[in-house]
Coordinates of C-alpha atoms in Angstrom, one line a residue:
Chain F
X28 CA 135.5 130.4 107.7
X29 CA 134.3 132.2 110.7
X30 CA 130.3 133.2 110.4
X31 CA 128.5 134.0 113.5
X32 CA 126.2 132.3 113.0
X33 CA 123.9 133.1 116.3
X34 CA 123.5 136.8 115.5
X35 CA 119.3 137.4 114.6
X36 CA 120.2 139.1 111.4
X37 CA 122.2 136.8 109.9
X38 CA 119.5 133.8 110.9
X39 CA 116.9 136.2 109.1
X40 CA 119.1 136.2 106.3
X41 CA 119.9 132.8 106.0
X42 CA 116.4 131.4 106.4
X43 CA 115.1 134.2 103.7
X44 CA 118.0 132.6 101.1
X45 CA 117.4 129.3 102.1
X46 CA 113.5 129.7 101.7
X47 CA 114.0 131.3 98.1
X48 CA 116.3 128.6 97.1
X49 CA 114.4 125.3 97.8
X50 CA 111.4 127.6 96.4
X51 CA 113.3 127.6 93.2
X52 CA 114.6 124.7 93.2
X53 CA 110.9 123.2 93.9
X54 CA 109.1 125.1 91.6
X55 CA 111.1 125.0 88.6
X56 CA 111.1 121.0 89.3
X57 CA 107.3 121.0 89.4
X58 CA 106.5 122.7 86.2
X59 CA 109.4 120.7 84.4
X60 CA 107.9 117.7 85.2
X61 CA 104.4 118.8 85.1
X62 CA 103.4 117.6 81.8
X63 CA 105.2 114.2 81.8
X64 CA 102.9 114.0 84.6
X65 CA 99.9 114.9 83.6
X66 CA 100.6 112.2 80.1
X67 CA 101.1 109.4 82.7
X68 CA 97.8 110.6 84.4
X69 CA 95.8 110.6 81.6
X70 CA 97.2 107.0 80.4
X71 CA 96.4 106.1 83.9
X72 CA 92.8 106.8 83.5
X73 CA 92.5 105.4 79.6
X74 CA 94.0 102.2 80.9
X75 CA 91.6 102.2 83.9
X76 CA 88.5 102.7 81.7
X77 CA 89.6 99.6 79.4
X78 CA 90.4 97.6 82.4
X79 CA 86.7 98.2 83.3
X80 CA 85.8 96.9 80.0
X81 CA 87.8 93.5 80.0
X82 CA 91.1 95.3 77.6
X83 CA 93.2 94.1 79.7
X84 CA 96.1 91.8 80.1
X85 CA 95.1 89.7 82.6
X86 CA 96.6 86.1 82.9
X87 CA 94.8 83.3 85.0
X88 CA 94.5 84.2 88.2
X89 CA 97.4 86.7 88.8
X90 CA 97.8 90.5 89.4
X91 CA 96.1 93.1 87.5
X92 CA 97.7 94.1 84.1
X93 CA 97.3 96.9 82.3
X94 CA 97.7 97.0 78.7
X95 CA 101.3 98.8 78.1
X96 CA 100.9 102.6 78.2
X97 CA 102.5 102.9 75.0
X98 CA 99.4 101.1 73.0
X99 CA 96.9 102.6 75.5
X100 CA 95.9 105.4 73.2
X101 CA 95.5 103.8 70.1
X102 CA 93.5 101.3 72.0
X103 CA 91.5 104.0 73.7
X104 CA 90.6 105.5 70.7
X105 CA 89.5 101.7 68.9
X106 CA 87.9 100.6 72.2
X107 CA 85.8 103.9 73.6
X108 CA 83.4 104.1 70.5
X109 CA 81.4 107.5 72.5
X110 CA 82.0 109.5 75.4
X111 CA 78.8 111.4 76.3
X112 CA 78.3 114.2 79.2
X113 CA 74.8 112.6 81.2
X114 CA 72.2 114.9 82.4
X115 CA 71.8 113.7 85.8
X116 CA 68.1 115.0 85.7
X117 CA 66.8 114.1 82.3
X118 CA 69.3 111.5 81.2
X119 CA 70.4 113.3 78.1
X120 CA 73.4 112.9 76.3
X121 CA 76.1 115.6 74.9
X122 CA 79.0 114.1 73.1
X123 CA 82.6 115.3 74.0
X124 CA 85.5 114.0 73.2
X125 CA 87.5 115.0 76.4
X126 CA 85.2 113.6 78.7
X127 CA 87.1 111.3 80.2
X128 CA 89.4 114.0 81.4
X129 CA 86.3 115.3 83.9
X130 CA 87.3 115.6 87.2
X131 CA 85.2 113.6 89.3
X132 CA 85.5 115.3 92.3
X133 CA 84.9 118.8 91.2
X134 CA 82.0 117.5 89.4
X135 CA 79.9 115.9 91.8
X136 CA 80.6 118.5 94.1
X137 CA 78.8 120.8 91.6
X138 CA 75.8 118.6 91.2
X139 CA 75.8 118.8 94.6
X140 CA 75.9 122.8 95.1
X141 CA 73.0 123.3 91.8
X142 CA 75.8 124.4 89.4
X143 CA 76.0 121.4 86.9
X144 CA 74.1 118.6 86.4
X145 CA 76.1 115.9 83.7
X146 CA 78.5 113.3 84.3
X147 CA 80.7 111.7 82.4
X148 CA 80.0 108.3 80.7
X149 CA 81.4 106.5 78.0
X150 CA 80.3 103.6 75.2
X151 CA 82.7 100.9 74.4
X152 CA 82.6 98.1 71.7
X153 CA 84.3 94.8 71.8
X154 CA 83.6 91.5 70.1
X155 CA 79.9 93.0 68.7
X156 CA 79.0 93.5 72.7
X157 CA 78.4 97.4 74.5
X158 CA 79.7 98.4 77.2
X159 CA 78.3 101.2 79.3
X160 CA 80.8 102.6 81.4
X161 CA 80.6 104.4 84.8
X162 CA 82.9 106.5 86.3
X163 CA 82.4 106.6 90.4
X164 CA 83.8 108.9 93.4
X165 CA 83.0 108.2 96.9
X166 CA 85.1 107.9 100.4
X167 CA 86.7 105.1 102.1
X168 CA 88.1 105.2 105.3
X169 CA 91.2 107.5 105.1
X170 CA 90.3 109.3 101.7
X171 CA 89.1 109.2 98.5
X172 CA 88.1 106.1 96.4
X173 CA 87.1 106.1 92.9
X174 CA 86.5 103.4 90.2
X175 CA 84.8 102.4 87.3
X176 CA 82.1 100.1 86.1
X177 CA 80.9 98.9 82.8
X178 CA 77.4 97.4 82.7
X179 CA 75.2 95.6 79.7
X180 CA 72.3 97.2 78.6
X181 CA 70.6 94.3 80.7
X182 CA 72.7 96.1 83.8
X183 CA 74.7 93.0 84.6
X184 CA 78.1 94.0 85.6
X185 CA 81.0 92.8 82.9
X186 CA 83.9 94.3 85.0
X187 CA 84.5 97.0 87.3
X188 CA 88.2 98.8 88.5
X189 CA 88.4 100.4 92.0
X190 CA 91.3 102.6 92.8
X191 CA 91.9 104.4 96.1
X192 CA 94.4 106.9 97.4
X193 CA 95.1 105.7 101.0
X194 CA 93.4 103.4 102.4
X195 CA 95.3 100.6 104.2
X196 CA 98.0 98.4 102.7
X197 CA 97.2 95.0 102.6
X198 CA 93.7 95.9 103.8
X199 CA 91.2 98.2 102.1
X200 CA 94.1 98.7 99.7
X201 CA 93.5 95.2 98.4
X202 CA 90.1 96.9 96.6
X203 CA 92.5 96.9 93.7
X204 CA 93.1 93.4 93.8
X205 CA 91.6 91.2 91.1
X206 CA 90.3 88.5 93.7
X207 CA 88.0 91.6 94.9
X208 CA 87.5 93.2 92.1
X209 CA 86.5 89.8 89.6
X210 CA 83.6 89.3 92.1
X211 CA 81.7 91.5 90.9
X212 CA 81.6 90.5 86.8
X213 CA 78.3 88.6 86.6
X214 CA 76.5 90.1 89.5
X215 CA 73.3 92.5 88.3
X216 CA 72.5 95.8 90.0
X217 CA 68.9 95.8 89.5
X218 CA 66.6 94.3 91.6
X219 CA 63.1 94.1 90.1
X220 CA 62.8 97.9 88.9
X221 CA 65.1 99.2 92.0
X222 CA 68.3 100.0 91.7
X223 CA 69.8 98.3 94.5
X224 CA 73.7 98.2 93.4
X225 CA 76.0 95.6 94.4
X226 CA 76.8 95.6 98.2
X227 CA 80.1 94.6 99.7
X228 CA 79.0 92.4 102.7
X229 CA 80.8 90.3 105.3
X230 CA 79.2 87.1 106.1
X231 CA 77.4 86.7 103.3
X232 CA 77.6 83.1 102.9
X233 CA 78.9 82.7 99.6
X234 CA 82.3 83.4 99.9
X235 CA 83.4 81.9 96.3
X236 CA 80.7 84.1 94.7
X237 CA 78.6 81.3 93.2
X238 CA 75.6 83.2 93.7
X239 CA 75.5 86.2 91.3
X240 CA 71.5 87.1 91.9
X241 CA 72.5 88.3 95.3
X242 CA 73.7 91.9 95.1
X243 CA 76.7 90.9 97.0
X244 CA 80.4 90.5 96.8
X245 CA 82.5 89.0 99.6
X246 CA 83.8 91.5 101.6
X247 CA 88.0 92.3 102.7
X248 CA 88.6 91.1 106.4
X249 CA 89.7 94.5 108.2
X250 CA 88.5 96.5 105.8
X251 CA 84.6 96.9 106.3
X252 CA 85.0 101.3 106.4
X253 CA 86.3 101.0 102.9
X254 CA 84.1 98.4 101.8
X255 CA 80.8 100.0 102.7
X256 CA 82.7 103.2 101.2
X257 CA 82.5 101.0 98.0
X258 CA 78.9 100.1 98.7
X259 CA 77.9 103.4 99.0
X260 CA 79.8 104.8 96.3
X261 CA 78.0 102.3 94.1
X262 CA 74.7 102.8 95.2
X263 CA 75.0 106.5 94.8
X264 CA 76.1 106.7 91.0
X265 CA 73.4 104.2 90.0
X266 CA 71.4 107.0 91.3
X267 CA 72.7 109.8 89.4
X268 CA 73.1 107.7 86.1
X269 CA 69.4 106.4 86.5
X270 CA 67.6 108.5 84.2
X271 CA 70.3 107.4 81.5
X272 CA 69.8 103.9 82.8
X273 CA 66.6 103.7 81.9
X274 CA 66.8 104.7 78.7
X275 CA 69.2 102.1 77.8
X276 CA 67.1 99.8 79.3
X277 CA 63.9 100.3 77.2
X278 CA 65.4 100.9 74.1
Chain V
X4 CA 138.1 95.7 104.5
X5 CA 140.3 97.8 102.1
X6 CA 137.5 100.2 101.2
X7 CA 136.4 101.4 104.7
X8 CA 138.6 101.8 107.4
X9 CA 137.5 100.1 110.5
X10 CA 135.9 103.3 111.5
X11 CA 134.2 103.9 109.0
X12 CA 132.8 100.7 108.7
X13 CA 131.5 101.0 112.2
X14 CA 129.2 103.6 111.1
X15 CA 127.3 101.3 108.7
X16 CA 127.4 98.2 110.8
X17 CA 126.8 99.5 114.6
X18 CA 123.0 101.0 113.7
X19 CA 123.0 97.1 111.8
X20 CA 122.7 95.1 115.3
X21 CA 123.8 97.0 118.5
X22 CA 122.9 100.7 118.4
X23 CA 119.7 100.0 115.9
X24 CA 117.6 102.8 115.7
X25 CA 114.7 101.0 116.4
X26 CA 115.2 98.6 118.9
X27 CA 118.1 100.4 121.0
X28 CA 117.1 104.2 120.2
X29 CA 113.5 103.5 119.8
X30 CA 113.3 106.2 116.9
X31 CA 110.9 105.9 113.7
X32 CA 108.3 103.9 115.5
X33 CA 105.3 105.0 114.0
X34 CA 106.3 104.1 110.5
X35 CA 107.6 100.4 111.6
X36 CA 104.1 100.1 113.1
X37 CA 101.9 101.5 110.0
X38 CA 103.3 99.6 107.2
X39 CA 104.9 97.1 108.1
X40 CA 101.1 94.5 107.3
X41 CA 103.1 93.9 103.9
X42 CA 106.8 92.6 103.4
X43 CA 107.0 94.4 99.8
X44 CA 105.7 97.7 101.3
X45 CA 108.2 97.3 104.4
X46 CA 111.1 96.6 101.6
X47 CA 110.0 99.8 99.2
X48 CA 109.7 101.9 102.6
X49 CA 112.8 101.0 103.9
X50 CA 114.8 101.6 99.9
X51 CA 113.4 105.4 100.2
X52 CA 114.5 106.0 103.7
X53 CA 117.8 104.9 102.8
X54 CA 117.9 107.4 100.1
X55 CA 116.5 110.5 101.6
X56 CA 118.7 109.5 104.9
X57 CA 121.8 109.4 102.9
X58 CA 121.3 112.4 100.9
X59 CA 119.8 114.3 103.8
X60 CA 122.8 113.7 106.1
X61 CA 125.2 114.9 103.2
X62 CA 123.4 118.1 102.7
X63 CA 123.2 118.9 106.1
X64 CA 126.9 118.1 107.0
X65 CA 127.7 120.3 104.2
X66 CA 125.6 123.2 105.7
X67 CA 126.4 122.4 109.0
X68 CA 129.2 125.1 109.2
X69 CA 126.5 128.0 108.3
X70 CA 123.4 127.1 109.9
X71 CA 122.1 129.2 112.4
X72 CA 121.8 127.1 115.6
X73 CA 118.2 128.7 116.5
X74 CA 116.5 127.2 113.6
X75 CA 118.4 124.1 112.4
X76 CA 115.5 122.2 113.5
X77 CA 113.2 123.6 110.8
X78 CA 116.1 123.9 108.7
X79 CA 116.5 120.2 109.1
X80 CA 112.9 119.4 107.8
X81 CA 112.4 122.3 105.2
X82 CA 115.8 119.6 103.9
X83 CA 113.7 116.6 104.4
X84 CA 110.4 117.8 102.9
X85 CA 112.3 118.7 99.8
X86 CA 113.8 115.9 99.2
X87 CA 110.6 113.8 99.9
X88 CA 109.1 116.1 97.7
X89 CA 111.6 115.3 94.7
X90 CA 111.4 111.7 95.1
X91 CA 107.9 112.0 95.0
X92 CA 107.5 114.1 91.7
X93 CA 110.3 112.5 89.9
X94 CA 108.9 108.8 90.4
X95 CA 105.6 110.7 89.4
X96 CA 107.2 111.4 86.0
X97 CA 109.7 108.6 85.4
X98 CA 108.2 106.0 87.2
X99 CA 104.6 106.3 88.1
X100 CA 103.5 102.4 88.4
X101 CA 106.1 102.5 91.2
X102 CA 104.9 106.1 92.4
X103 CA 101.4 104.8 93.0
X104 CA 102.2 101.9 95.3
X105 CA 104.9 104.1 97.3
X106 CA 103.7 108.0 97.3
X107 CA 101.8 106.9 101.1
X108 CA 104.7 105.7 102.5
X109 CA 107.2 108.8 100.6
X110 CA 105.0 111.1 103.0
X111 CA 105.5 109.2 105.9
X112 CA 109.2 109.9 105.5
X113 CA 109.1 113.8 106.4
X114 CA 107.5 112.8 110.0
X115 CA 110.6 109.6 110.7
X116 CA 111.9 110.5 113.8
X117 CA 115.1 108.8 112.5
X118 CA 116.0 111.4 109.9
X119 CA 115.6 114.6 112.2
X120 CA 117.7 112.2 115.0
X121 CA 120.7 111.4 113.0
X122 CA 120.6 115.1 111.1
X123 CA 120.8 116.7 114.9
X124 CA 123.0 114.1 116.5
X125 CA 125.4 113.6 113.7
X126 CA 125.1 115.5 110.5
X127 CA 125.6 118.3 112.5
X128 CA 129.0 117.7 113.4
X129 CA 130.6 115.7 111.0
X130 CA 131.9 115.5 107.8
X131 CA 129.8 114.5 104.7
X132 CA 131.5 111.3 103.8
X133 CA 131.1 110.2 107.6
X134 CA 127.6 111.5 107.6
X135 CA 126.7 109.5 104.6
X136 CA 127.7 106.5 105.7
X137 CA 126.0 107.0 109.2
X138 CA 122.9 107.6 107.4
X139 CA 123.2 104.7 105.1
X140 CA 123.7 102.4 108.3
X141 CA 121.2 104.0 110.1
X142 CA 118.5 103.1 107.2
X143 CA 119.9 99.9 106.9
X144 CA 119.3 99.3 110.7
X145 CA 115.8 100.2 110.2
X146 CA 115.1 98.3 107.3
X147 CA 116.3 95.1 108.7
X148 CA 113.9 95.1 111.4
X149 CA 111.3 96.7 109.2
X150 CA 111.7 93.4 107.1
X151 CA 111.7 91.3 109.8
X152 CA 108.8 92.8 110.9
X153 CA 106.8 93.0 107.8
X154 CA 108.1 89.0 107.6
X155 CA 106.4 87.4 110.6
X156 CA 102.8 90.2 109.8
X157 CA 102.4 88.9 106.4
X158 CA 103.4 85.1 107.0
X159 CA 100.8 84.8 109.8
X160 CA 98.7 87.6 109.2
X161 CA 97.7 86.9 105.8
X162 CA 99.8 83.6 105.0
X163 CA 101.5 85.4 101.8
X164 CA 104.9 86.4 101.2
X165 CA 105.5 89.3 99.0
X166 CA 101.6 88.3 98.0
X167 CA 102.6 85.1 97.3
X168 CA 100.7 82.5 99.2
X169 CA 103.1 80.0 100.8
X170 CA 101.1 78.6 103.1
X171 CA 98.2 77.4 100.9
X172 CA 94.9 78.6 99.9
X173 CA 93.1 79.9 103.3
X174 CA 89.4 79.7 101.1
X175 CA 90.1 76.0 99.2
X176 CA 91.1 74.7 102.4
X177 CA 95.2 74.0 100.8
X178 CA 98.6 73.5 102.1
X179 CA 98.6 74.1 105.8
X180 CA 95.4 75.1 105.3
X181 CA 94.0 71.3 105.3
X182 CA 95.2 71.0 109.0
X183 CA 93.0 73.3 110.1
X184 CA 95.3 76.4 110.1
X185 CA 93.9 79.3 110.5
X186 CA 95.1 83.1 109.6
X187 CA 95.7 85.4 112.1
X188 CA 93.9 88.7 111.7
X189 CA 95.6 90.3 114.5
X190 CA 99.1 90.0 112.8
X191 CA 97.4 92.4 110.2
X192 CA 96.7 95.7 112.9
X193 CA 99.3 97.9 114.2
X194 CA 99.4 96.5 118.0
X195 CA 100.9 93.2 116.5
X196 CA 104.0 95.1 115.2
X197 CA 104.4 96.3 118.3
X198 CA 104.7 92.9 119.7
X199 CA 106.7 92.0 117.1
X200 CA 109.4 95.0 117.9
X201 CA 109.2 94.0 121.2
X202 CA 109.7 90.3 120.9
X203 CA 112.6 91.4 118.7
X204 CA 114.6 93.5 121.6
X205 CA 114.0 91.0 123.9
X206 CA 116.0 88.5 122.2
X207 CA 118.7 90.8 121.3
X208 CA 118.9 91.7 124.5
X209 CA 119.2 88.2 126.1
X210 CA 121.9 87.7 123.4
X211 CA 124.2 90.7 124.5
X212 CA 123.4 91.2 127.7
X213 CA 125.9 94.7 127.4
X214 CA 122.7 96.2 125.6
X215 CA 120.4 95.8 129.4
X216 CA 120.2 99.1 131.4
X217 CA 120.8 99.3 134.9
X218 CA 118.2 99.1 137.0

């Protein structure tokens, strides 16, 4: 087969073909899969929240497990007694049933431009105890980290889940690993009537986490960007959840 | 062996020890130092390379008749990108546990120095059985010493292997620990793989001395 293969029109012509075809072959790929996708996101996030919550399956000391995505719905929907949309200003609640599915990002940028003011938050019962759950959205080092936290109506923490979508393996990655992330059951985020949060700090002297009046986790070695991400992150939700807070608090 | 004639086999095993990619070509650096902290991230890393290396060569072999020569440099990575970007969405759908621990490293893929270098140096002009097995080889040679690497990071970095801790508890004061062992944090940052790499062509070089330039 003899092309000539260095003449300009046929390299126009080949690179137009060739662009259409992996376009086709890309596209079509993307919106097949798309909603197989989306399910497994979606799962992600319900197995996330009940993580925060203790549904888990979690043995000893090991690796986080998740209960098995194909009872996470039905557990979801036993579990997560209310999902509420907060007023960041007046700590009111609207009830909606998809708000779990907010995305985080988009809202708080809204807060922060004046166009919204609620964030998502959502009520679980186990065991005759509530759980008030708090979805968070901050930085790290490299990019985004996001997590949840479920407090008592005495704002001690019963368990939290961190998630992040590139920080460091085997550094600020390990926020997702249970010897971080059970640190902070136990540990309260008020201090007197402030809201100081928990704060991820190195040299703290109690790195076994006996003390759980401190505000303080142990922090990851080589990871202090992504740990004061954490902090922040933290700090800045209590703040936006606060007139809510407070309500739970005196009721 | 019966299956591969003796030429054939050379493609898989030269890239293995004495024309590795990494330590004789010194291609694919960057990735070898970025993730190579954790053995099971060096291990998932060095399973997708081998894949979209494999592939990669085939389609381009096949092509290689009817590309134009002024761009087969971008035609080379508009091949890579997709294929990265089918690995990705497919463990997305089918997999995603799995996607969410490797879609970093998946990215990392398009910009391995490896891929373009054995797409222009050998896909190009050869045949796509030959050009499979040269990119099989080739990602084999780079996951060995990605391995390696990863090995010694994690074992003295952090004292785990594969997460498991093997040399005791560093907090408890167990194992190795009891002696007064400590951790080394600099095994965890990128500099220390490059010491590692290093330390690793020196020895193969003072084992084949065939391998030291002239000087």
């Amino acid at each position: 087969m003899a092309v000539k293969t260095d003449k300009n029109s046929y390299t126009v012509v080949f690179a137009i073909v060739m662009v259409v075809i992996v376009g086709a072959i890309l596209a079509s790929m993307a919106t097949g899969l798309k909603p197989k996708i989306d399910e497994n996101e979606r799962f992600e996030k319900q197995q996330n929240i009940l993580y925060a919550m203790g549904v888990n399956n979690n043995e000893g000391e090991g690796d986080v497990a998740f209960i098995p995505t194909t009872e996470v719905e039905e557990d979801f929907s036993k579990y997560i007694t209310k999902q509420f949309m907060v007023n960041t200003n007046t700590g009111e609640t609207m009830e909606s049933g998809e708000a779990y599915l907010t995305d985080m990002k988009k809202q708080l940028a809204a807060i922060k431009s004046g166009n919204d003011e609620s964030l998502p938050l959502f009520v679980g019962e186990k065991d005759g105890e509530t759980f008030y759950i708090l979805p968070m959205y901050g930085k790290g080092l490299w990019d985004a980290i996001w997590g949840f936290v479920s407090l008592s109506s005495d704002m001690e923490v019963q368990g939290v889940y961190f998630d992040h979508k590139g920080e460091t393996p085997g550094l600020g990655a390990n926020i997702k690993m249970r010897f971080f992330m059970d640190d902070f059951e136990g540990e309260r985020v008020m201090d007197g009537n402030n809201y100081t949060g928990i704060a991820v700090a190195k040299g703290n002297n109690d790195p076994l986490n006996n003390d759980k009046d401190d505000h303080q986790v142990d922090a990851l070695a080589g990871a202090t960007i992504t740990g004061n991400g954490i902090t922040a992150m933290i700090k800045e939700s209590l703040n936006l959840y606060k007139p809510y807070l407070d309500k739970i608090r005196t009721n | 062996m019966a299956l591969l004639s003796k030429k054939d086999a050379n493609l898989i095993l030269d890239p293995l020890a004495d024309n590795n990619p990494i330590t004789i070509q010194v291609l694919g650096i960057c990735s070898a130092l970025a993730i190579t902290a954790e053995l099971k991230a060096s291990v998932v890393m060095s399973i997708a390379v081998i894949f979209v290396l494999g592939v990669g060569n085939v389609v381009i072999s096949l092509m290689r008749n009817i590309i134009p020569s002024k761009i087969r440099i971008i035609v080379q990575l508009i091949v890579v990108a997709t294929l990265v970007i089918i690995v990705d969405q497919v463990l997305k759908a089918f997999a995603y546990e799995l996607s969410k621990t490797l879609s970093v490293f998946v990215g990392l893929i398009i910009t391995n120095c490896i891929i373009m270098g054995r797409f222009e140096a050998f896909a190009l002009g050869n045949g796509p059985w030959k050009s499979f097995l040269d990119g099989i080889g080739n990602a084999l040679g780079y996951g060995v010493i990605l391995i390696i690497v990863g090995f010694f990071r994690e074992l003295l970095g952090s004292g785990t292997l594969f997460g498991f801790p093997v040399l005791g508890d560093p907090i408890e004061k167990t194992g190795l620990y009891a002696t007064g062992y400590e951790n080394n944090g600099f095994m965890i940052i990128p500099p220390a793989a490059l010491i590692v790499v290093g330390i690793i062509i020196w020895v193969q070089r003072s084992r084949n001395k065939a391998l030291i330039e002239e000087a």
